[in-house]
C-alpha positions as protocol buffer text, in pm:
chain_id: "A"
residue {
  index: 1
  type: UNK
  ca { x: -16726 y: 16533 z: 10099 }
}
residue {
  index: 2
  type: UNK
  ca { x: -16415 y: 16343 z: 10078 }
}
residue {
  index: 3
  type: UNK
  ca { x: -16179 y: 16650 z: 10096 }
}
residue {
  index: 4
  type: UNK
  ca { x: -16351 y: 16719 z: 10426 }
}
residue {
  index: 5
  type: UNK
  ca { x: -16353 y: 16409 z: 10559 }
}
residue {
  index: 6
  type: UNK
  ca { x: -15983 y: 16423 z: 10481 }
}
residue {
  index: 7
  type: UNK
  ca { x: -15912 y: 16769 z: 10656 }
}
residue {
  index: 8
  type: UNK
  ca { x: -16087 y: 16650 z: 10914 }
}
residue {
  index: 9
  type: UNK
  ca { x: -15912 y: 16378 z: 11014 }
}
residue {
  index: 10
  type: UNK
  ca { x: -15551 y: 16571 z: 10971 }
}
residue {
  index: 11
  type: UNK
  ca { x: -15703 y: 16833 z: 11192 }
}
residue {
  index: 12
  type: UNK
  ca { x: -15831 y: 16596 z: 11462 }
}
residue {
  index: 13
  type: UNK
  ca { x: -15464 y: 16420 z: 11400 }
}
residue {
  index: 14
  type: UNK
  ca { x: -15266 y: 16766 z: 11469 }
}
residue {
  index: 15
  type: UNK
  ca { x: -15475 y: 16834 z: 11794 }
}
residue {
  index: 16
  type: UNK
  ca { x: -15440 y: 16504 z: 11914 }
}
residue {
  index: 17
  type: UNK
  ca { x: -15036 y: 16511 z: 11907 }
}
residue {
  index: 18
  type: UNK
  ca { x: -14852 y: 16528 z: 12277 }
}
residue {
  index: 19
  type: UNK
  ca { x: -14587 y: 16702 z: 12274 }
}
residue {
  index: 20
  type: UNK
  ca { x: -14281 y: 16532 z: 12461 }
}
residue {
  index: 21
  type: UNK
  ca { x: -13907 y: 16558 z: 12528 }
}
residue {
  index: 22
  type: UNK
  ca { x: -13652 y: 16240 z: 12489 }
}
residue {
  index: 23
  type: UNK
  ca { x: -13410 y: 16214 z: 12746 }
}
residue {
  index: 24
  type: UNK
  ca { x: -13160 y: 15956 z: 12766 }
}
residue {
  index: 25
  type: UNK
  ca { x: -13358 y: 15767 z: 12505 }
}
residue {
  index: 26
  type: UNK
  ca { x: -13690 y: 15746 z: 12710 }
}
residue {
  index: 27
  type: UNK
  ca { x: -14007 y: 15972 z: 12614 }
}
residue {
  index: 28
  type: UNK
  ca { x: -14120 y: 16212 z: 12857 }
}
residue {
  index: 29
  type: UNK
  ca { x: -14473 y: 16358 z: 12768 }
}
residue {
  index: 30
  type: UNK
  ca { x: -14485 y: 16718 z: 12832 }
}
residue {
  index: 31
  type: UNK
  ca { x: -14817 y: 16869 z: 13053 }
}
residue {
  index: 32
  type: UNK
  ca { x: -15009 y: 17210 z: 12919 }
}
residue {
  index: 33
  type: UNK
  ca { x: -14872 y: 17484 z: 13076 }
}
residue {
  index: 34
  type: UNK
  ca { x: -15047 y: 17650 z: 13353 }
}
residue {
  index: 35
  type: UNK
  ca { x: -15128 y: 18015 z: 13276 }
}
residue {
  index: 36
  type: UNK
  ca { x: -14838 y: 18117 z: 13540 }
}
residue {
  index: 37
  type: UNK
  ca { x: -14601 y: 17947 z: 13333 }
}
residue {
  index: 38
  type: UNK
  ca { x: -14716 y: 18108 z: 12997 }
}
residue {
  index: 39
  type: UNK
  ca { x: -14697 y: 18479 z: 13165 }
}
residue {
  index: 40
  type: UNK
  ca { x: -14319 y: 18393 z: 13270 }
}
residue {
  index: 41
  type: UNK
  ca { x: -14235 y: 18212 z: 12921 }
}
residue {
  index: 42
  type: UNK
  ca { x: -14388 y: 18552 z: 12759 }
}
residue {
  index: 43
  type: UNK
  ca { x: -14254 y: 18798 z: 12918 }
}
residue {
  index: 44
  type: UNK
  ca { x: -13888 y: 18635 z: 12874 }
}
residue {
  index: 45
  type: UNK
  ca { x: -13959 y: 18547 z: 12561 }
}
residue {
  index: 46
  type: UNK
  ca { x: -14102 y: 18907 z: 12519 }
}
residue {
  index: 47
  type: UNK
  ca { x: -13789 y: 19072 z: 12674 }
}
residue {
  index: 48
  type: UNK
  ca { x: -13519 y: 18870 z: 12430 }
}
residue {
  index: 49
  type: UNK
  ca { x: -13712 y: 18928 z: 12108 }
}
residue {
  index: 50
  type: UNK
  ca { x: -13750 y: 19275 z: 12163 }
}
residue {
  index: 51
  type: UNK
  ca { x: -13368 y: 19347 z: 12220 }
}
residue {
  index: 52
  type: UNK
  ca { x: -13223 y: 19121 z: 11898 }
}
residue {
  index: 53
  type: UNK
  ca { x: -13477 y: 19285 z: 11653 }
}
residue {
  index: 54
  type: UNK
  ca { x: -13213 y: 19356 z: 11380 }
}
residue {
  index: 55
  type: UNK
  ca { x: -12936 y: 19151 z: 11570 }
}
residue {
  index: 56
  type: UNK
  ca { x: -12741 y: 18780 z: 11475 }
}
residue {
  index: 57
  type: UNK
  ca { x: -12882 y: 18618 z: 11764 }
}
residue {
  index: 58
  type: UNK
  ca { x: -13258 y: 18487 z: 11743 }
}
residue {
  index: 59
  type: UNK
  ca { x: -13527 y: 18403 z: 12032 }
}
residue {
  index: 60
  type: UNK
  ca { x: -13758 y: 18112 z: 12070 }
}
residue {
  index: 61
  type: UNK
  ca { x: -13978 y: 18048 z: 12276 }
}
residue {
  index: 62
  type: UNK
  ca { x: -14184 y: 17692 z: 12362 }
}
residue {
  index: 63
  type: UNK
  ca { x: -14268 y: 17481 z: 12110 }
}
residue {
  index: 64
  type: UNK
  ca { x: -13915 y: 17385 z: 11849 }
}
residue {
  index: 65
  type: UNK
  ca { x: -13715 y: 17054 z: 11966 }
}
residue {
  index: 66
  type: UNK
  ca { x: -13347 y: 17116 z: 12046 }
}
residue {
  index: 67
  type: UNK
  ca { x: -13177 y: 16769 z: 11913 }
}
residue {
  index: 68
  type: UNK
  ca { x: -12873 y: 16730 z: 12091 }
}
residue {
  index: 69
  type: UNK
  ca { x: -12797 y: 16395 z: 12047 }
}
residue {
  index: 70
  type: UNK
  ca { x: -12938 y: 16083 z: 11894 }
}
residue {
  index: 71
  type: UNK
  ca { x: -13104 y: 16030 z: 12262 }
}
residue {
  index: 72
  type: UNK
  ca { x: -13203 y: 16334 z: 12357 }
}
residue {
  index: 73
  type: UNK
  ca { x: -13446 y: 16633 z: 12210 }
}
residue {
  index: 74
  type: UNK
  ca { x: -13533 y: 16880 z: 12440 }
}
residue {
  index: 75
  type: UNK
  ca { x: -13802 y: 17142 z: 12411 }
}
residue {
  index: 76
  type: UNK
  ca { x: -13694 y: 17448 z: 12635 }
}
residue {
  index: 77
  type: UNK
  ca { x: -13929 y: 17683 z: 12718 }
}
residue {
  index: 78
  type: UNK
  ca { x: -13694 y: 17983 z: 12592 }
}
residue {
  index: 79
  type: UNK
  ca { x: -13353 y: 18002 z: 12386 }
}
residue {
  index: 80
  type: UNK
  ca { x: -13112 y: 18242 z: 12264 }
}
residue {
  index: 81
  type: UNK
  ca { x: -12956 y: 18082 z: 11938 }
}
residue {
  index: 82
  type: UNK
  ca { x: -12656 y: 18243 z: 11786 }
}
residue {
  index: 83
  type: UNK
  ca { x: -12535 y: 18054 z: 11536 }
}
residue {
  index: 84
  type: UNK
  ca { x: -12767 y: 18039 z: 11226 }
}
residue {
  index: 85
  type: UNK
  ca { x: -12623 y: 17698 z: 11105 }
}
residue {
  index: 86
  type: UNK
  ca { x: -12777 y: 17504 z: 11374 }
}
residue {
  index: 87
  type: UNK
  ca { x: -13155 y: 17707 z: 11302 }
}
residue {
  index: 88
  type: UNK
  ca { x: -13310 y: 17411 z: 11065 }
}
residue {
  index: 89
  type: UNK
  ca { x: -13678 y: 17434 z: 10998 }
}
residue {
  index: 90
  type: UNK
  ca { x: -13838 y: 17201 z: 11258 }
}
residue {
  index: 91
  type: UNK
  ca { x: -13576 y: 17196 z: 11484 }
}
residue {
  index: 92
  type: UNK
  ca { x: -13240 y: 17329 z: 11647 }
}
residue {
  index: 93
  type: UNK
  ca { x: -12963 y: 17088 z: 11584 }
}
residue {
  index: 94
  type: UNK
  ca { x: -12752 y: 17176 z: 11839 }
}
residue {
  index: 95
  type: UNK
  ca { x: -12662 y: 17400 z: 12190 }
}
residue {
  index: 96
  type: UNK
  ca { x: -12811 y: 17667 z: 12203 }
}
residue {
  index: 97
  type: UNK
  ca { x: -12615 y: 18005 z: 12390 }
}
residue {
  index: 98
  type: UNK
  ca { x: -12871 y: 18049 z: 12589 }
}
residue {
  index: 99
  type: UNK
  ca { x: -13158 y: 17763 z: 12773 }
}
residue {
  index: 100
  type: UNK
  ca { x: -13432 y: 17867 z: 13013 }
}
residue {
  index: 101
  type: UNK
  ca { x: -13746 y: 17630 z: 13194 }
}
residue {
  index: 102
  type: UNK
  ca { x: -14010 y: 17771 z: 13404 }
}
residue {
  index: 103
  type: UNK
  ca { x: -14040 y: 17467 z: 13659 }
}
residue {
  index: 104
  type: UNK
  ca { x: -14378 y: 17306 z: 13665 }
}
residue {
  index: 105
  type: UNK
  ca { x: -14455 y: 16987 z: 13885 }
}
residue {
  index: 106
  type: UNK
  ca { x: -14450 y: 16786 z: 13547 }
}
residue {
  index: 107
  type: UNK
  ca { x: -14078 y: 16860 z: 13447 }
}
residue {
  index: 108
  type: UNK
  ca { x: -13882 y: 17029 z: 13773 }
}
residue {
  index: 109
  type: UNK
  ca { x: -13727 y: 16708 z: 13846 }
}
residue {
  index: 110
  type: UNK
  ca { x: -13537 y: 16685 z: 13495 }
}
residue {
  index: 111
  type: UNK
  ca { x: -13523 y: 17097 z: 13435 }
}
residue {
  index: 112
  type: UNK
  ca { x: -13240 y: 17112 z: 13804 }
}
residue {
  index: 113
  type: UNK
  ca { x: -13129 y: 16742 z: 13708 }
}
residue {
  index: 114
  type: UNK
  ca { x: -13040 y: 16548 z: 13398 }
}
residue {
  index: 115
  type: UNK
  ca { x: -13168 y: 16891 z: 13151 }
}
residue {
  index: 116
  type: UNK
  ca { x: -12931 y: 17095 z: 13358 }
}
residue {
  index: 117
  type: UNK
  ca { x: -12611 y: 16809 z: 13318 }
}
residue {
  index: 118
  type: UNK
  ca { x: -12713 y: 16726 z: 12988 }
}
residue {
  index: 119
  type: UNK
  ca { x: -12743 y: 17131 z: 12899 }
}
residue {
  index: 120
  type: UNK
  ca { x: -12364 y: 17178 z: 13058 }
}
residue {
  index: 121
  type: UNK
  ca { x: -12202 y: 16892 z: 12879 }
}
residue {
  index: 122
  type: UNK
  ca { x: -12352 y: 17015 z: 12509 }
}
residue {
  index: 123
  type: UNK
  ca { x: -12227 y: 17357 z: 12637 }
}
residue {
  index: 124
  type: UNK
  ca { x: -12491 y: 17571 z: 12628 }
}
residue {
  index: 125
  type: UNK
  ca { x: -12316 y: 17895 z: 12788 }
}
residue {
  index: 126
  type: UNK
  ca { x: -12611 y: 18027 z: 13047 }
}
residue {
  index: 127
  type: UNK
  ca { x: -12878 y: 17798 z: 13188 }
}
residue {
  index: 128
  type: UNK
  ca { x: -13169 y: 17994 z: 13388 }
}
residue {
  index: 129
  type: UNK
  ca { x: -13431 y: 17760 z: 13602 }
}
residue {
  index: 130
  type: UNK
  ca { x: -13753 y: 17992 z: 13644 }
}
residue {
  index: 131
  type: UNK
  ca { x: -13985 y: 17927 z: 13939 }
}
residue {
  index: 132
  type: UNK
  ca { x: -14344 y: 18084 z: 13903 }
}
residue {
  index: 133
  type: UNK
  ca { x: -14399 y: 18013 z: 14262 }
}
residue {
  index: 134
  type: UNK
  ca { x: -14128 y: 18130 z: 14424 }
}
residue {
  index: 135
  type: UNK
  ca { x: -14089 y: 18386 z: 14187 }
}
residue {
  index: 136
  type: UNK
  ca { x: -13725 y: 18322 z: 14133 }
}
residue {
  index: 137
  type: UNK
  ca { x: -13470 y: 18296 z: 13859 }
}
residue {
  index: 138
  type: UNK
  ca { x: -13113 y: 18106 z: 13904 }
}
residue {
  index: 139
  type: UNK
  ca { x: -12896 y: 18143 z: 13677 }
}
residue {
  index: 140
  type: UNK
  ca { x: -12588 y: 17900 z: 13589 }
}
residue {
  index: 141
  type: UNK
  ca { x: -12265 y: 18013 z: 13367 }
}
residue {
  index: 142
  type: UNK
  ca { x: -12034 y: 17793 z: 13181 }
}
residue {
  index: 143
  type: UNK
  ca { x: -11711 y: 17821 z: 13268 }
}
residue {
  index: 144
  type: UNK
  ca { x: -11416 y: 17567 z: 13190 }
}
residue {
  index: 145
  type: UNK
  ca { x: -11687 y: 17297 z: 13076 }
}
residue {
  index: 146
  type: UNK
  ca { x: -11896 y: 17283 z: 13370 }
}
residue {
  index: 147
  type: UNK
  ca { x: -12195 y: 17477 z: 13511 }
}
residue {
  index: 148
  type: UNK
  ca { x: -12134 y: 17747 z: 13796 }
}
residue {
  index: 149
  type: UNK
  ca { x: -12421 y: 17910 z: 14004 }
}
residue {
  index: 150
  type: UNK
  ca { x: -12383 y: 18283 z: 13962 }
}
residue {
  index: 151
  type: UNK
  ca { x: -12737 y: 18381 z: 14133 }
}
residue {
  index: 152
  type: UNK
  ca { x: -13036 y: 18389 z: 14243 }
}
residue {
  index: 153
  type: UNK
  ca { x: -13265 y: 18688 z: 14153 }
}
residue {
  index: 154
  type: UNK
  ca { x: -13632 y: 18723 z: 14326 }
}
residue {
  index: 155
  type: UNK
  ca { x: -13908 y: 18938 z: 14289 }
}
residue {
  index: 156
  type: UNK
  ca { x: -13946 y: 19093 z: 14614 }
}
residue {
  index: 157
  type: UNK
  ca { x: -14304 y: 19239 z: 14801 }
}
residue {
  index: 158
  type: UNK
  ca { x: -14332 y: 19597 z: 14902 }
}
residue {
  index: 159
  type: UNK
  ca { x: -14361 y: 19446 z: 15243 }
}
residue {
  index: 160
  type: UNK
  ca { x: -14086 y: 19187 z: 15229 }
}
residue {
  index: 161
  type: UNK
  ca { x: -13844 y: 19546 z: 15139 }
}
residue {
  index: 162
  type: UNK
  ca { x: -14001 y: 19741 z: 15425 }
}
residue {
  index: 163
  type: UNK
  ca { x: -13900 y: 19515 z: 15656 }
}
residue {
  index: 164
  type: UNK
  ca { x: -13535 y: 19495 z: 15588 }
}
residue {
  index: 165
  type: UNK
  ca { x: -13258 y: 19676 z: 15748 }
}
residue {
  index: 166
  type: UNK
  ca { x: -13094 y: 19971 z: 15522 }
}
residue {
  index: 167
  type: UNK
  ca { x: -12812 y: 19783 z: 15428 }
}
residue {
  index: 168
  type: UNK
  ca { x: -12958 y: 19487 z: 15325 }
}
residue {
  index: 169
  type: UNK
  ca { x: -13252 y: 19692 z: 15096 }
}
residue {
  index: 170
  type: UNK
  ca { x: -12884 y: 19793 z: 14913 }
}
residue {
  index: 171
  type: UNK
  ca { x: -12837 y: 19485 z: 14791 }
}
residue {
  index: 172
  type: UNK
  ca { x: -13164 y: 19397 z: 14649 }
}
residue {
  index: 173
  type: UNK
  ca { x: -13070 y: 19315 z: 14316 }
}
residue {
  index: 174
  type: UNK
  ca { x: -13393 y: 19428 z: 14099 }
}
residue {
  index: 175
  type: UNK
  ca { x: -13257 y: 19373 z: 13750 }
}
residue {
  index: 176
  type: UNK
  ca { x: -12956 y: 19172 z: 13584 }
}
residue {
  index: 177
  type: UNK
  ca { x: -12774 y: 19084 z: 13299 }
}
residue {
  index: 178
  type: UNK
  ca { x: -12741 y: 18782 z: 13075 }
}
residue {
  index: 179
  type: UNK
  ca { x: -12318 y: 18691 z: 13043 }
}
residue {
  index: 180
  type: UNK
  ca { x: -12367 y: 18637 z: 12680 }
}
residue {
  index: 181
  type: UNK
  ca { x: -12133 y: 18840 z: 12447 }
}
residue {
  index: 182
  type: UNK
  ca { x: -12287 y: 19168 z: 12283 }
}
residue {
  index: 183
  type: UNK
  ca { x: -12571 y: 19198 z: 12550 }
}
residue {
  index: 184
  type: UNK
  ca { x: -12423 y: 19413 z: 12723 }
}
residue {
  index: 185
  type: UNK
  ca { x: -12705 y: 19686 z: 12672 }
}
residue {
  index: 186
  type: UNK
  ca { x: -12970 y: 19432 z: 12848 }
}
residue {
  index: 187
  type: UNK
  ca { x: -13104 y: 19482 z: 13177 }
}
residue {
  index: 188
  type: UNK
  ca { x: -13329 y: 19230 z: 13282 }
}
residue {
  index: 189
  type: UNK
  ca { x: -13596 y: 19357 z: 13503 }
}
residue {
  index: 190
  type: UNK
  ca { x: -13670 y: 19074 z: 13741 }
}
residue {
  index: 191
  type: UNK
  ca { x: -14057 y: 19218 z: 13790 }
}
residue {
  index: 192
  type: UNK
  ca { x: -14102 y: 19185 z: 13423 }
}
residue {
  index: 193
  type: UNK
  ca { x: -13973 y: 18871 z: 13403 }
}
residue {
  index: 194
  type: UNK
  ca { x: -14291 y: 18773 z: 13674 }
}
residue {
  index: 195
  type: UNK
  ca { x: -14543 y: 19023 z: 13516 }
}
residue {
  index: 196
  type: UNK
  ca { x: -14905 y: 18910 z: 13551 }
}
residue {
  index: 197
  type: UNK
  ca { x: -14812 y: 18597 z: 13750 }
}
residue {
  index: 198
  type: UNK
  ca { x: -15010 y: 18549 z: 14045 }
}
């Protein structure tokens, strides 16, 4: 009775744990994701792991704290990590190569602002900001120690394509490519990236 009691109450403990990010020193509680946000974070997450199978680099998705510096731990919805030094077993200790977020009303205003500064001056090489909504990704390069937009890629509606002129349906970009060395071979469908999102 005793042992239960006891597994109990580490059980209830676990479940009762918020998960939270520390930036700048202050604690930021972290919302459950909708399931819009766990399609994107998936299917990212999805598209990564599938291409390093057998390769240096390693994908993560939600859930293992980035420590950056003694005030700030992030908790990134996706990562590329490249160098196995900084891989510990609770946490990454250190930039990643590679950050994305999927935006949700709880964390948008720190994903575009202090994440993104605070991501460019530990020098993570390629931040992405995902919006579910809008059904976007931007992506930002490193380049000489500070962060440069390089696009914006959108899923676009049958409807949204019928009505542009011919010219302008040539430049639809549909799929892209991550700027990190030896990916080369990785094209990034931009309607898998939103697959199953409403």
């Amino acid at each position: 009775m005793e042992n239960y009691q006891l597994q109990r109450n580490v059980n209830i403990g676990f479940r009762e744990r918020r998960r939270y990010e520390l930036l700048d020193g202050k604690v930021y509680y972290m919302a459950r994701p909708s399931s819009n946000h766990n399609a994107v974070v998936g299917n990212i997450h999805r598209i990564f792991g599938n291409f390093l199978r057998g390769k240096k680099c390693r994908a993560f998705v939600d859930g293992i704290d980035v420590k950056l510096s003694e005030k700030d731990t992030t908790v990134p919805d996706v990562m590329i990590v490249c160098n196995p030094d900084i891989i510990k077993k609770n946490k990454i200790d250190g930039a990643p190569d590679l950050i994305v977020e999927v935006l949700s009303l709880s964390t948008a205003k720190n994903d575009i602002g202090y994440k993104k500064d605070l991501y460019e001056k530990h020098g993570v090489k390629e931040y992405w900001i995902v919006s579910p909504g809008e059904k976007s990704v931007q992506v930002y390069l490193l380049k000489d120690g500070a962060y440069v937009f390089d696009n914006i890629y959108h899923v676009y509606e049958d409807w949204e394509i019928e009505s542009l002129e011919e010219d302008e349906k040539s430049e639809v970009i549909k799929e892209f490519k991550t700027s990190l060395e030896g990916f080369g071979d990785l094209l990034i469908s931009v309607d898998e990236v939103f697959e199953n999102v409403e």
